[in-house]
C-alpha atoms as one frame of an Amber mdcrd trajectory, in Angstrom:
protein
  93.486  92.855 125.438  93.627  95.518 122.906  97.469  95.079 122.041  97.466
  91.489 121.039  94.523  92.482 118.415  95.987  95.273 116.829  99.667  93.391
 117.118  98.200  90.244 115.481  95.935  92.550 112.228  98.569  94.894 111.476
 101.935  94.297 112.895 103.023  91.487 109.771 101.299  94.563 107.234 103.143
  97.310 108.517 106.782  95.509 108.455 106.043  94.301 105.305 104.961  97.816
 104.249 108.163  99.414 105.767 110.285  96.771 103.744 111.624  94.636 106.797
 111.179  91.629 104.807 110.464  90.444 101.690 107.379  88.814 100.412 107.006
  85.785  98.267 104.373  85.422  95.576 105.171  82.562  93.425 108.855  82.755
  91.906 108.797  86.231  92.588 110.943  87.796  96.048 108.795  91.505  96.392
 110.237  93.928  98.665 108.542  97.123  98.972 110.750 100.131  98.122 111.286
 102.947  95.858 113.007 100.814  93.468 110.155  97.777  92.954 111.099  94.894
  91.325 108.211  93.199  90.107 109.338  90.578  87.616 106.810  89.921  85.272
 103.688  89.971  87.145 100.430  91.268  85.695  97.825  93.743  87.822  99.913
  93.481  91.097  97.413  93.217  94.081  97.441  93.264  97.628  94.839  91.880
  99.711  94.087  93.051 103.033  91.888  90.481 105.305  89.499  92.446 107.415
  86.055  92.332 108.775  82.765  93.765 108.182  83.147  94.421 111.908  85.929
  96.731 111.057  83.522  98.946 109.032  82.854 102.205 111.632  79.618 102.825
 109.405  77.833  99.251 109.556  78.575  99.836 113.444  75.854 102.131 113.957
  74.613 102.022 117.269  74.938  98.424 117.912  77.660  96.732 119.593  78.821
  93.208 119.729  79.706  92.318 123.172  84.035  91.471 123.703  84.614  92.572
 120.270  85.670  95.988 120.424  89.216  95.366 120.205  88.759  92.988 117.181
  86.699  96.112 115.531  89.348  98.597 116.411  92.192  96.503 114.792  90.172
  95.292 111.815  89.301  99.627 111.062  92.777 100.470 111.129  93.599  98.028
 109.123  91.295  98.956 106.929  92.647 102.770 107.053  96.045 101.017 105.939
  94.668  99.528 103.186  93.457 103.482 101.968  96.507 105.134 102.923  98.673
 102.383 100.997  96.226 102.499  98.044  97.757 106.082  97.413 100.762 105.188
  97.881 101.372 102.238  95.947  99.242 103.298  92.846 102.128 105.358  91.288
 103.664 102.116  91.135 100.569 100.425  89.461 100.277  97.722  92.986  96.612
  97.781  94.147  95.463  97.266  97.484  91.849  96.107  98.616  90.396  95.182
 102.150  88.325  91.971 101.715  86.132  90.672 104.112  85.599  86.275 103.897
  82.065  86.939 105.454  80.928  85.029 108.656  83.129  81.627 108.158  83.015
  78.256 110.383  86.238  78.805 112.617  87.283  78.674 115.657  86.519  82.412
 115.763  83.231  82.500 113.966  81.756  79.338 115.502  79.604  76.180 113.664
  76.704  78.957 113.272  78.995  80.659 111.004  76.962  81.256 107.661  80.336
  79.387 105.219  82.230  76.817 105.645  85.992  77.868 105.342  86.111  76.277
 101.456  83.104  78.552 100.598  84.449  81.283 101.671  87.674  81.309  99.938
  86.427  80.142  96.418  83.371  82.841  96.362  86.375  85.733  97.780  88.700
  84.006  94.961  85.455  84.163  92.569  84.817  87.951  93.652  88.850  88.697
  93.193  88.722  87.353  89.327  85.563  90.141  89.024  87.607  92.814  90.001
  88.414  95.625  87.607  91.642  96.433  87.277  91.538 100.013  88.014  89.501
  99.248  91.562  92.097  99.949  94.584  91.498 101.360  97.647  88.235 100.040
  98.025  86.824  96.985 100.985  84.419  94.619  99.820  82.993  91.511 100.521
  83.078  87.168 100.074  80.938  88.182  97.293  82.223  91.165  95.855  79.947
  94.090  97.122  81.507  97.214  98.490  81.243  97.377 102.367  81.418 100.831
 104.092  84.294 102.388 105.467
């Protein structure tokens, strides 16, 4: 149970952080190695999906029942996403954690607070807001910092 859910949030991050294959954005064919080759873009940025649920501080003592391996593959994600901050920023690449909030799917269920449309334009809104020093950080749909 816990394999598939770490296998399924991390393993596609960490090949593509090792260099096993490139990635497209656009026009542009990014591999990740000491020699980057990043064409013309602008404010490079790398967006992590997570969870609020993989914030170990919102935790607290509560517990939502069959999640737990969800949680654990969502917070080490999110420790990827810190870890690569550092170790991208010498090559001016950012790297965020962004949660889409609690979103109509199969996952979240119809008592999910957004529909799947709201959630990406107010994460897309949020993303436009974002400084262009910020890296390393998690936040939310709407832009807030969440909690480690």
């Amino acid at each position: 149970m816990y394999l598939p859910n770490l296998w399924i949030n991390m393993s596609d991050y960490l090949n593509l952080r090792e260099g096993k294959f490139p990635i497209k954005i656009d026009k542009f064919d990014i591999k990740f190695s000491d020699d980057l080759s990043l064409g013309t873009l602008k404010n490079p940025l790398i967006i992590n999906l997570s969870s609020r649920l993989g914030s170990i501080h919102l935790r607290g003592d509560t517990q939502l029942g069959g999640a737990i391996a969800y949680q654990c593959s969502k917070a080490a994600l999110n420790m990827l996403t810190r870890q690569t901050s550092f170790d991208l920023k010498p090559f001016n690449i950012r790297v965020i954690s962004q949660s889409p909030g609690w979103v109509k799917t199969e996952m979240g269920g119809q008592e999910a607070k957004y529909q799947v449309e709201e959630a990406v334009s107010m994460m897309l809104h949020a993303l436009e807001k974002l400084p262009h020093d910020k890296t390393g950080i998690f936040i939310g749909e709407d832009g807030e910092p969440i909690p480690w």
